[in-house]
Amino acid sequence: MDIMLKSIKSVFPKFDEALFRGDMELAEIKDWDSMQSINLQIELEQSYNVDLSDLLLQGNHTVDYIIAHINSLLKK
């Protein structure tokens, strides 16, 4: 979760860490939009060294869901 939070903070520098939780949907992040979705995808791909689907970072997915998906890719 630390890498996820660091990635969010990198793309959204004003993000309040107190709002970060597993069931948080990405759309809850202030200033969330499709362009920032792409920026977060790139940041996560670089941080975790994985390739993510464009659909993964839709605003309705939760932090836990994304981390579980990334973990499944890392086990392959």
Short mmCIF file of N, CA and C in Angstrom, two decimals, residues 16-45:
data_model
loop_
_atom_site.label_atom_id
_atom_site.label_comp_id
_atom_site.label_asym_id
_atom_site.label_seq_id
_atom_site.Cartn_x
_atom_site.Cartn_y
_atom_site.Cartn_z
N ASP A 16 -4.64 14.37 0.31
CA ASP A 16 -4.59 14.25 1.77
C ASP A 16 -4.46 12.76 2.14
N GLU A 17 -3.32 12.39 2.68
CA GLU A 17 -3.07 10.99 3.04
C GLU A 17 -4.10 10.43 4.01
N ALA A 18 -4.72 11.28 4.79
CA ALA A 18 -5.74 10.82 5.75
C ALA A 18 -6.95 10.21 5.03
N LEU A 19 -7.14 10.54 3.77
CA LEU A 19 -8.25 10.01 2.99
C LEU A 19 -7.94 8.66 2.36
N PHE A 20 -6.67 8.26 2.40
CA PHE A 20 -6.23 7.01 1.75
C PHE A 20 -6.69 5.81 2.55
N ARG A 21 -7.43 4.93 1.87
CA ARG A 21 -7.90 3.69 2.49
C ARG A 21 -8.17 2.66 1.40
N GLY A 22 -8.23 1.43 1.77
CA GLY A 22 -8.39 0.35 0.80
C GLY A 22 -9.67 0.42 0.00
N ASP A 23 -10.76 0.86 0.64
CA ASP A 23 -12.04 0.90 -0.09
C ASP A 23 -12.27 2.24 -0.80
N MET A 24 -11.26 3.08 -0.84
CA MET A 24 -11.38 4.37 -1.53
C MET A 24 -11.40 4.14 -3.03
N GLU A 25 -12.41 4.69 -3.70
CA GLU A 25 -12.45 4.65 -5.15
C GLU A 25 -11.57 5.78 -5.70
N LEU A 26 -10.92 5.51 -6.81
CA LEU A 26 -10.02 6.52 -7.38
C LEU A 26 -10.75 7.82 -7.69
N ALA A 27 -12.01 7.74 -8.06
CA ALA A 27 -12.78 8.94 -8.38
C ALA A 27 -12.95 9.87 -7.17
N GLU A 28 -12.67 9.36 -5.98
CA GLU A 28 -12.75 10.19 -4.77
C GLU A 28 -11.58 11.16 -4.67
N ILE A 29 -10.53 10.93 -5.44
CA ILE A 29 -9.36 11.80 -5.40
C ILE A 29 -9.72 13.13 -6.07
N LYS A 30 -9.49 14.20 -5.35
CA LYS A 30 -9.77 15.52 -5.92
C LYS A 30 -8.95 15.71 -7.19
N ASP A 31 -9.54 16.27 -8.20
CA ASP A 31 -8.93 16.52 -9.51
C ASP A 31 -8.77 15.26 -10.35
N TRP A 32 -9.43 14.17 -9.97
CA TRP A 32 -9.37 12.94 -10.76
C TRP A 32 -10.02 13.19 -12.11
N ASP A 33 -9.34 12.82 -13.17
CA ASP A 33 -9.90 12.86 -14.51
C ASP A 33 -9.17 11.85 -15.38
N SER A 34 -9.55 11.74 -16.64
CA SER A 34 -8.97 10.71 -17.50
C SER A 34 -7.47 10.93 -17.74
N MET A 35 -7.04 12.15 -17.81
CA MET A 35 -5.62 12.42 -18.02
C MET A 35 -4.80 12.01 -16.79
N GLN A 36 -5.30 12.33 -15.62
CA GLN A 36 -4.62 11.94 -14.39
C GLN A 36 -4.64 10.42 -14.23
N SER A 37 -5.67 9.78 -14.74
CA SER A 37 -5.74 8.32 -14.73
C SER A 37 -4.55 7.73 -15.49
N ILE A 38 -4.27 8.31 -16.64
CA ILE A 38 -3.13 7.85 -17.45
C ILE A 38 -1.82 8.11 -16.71
N ASN A 39 -1.71 9.27 -16.11
CA ASN A 39 -0.49 9.59 -15.35
C ASN A 39 -0.29 8.62 -14.19
N LEU A 40 -1.37 8.28 -13.49
CA LEU A 40 -1.26 7.32 -12.38
C LEU A 40 -0.91 5.94 -12.91
N GLN A 41 -1.49 5.56 -14.03
CA GLN A 41 -1.18 4.26 -14.62
C GLN A 41 0.32 4.17 -14.93
N ILE A 42 0.87 5.19 -15.53
CA ILE A 42 2.30 5.21 -15.85
C ILE A 42 3.14 5.15 -14.58
N GLU A 43 2.75 5.91 -13.59
CA GLU A 43 3.47 5.92 -12.31
C GLU A 43 3.45 4.53 -11.66
N LEU A 44 2.29 3.89 -11.65
CA LEU A 44 2.18 2.56 -11.04
C LEU A 44 2.96 1.52 -11.84
N GLU A 45 2.88 1.61 -13.16
CA GLU A 45 3.63 0.66 -13.99
C GLU A 45 5.12 0.77 -13.73
#
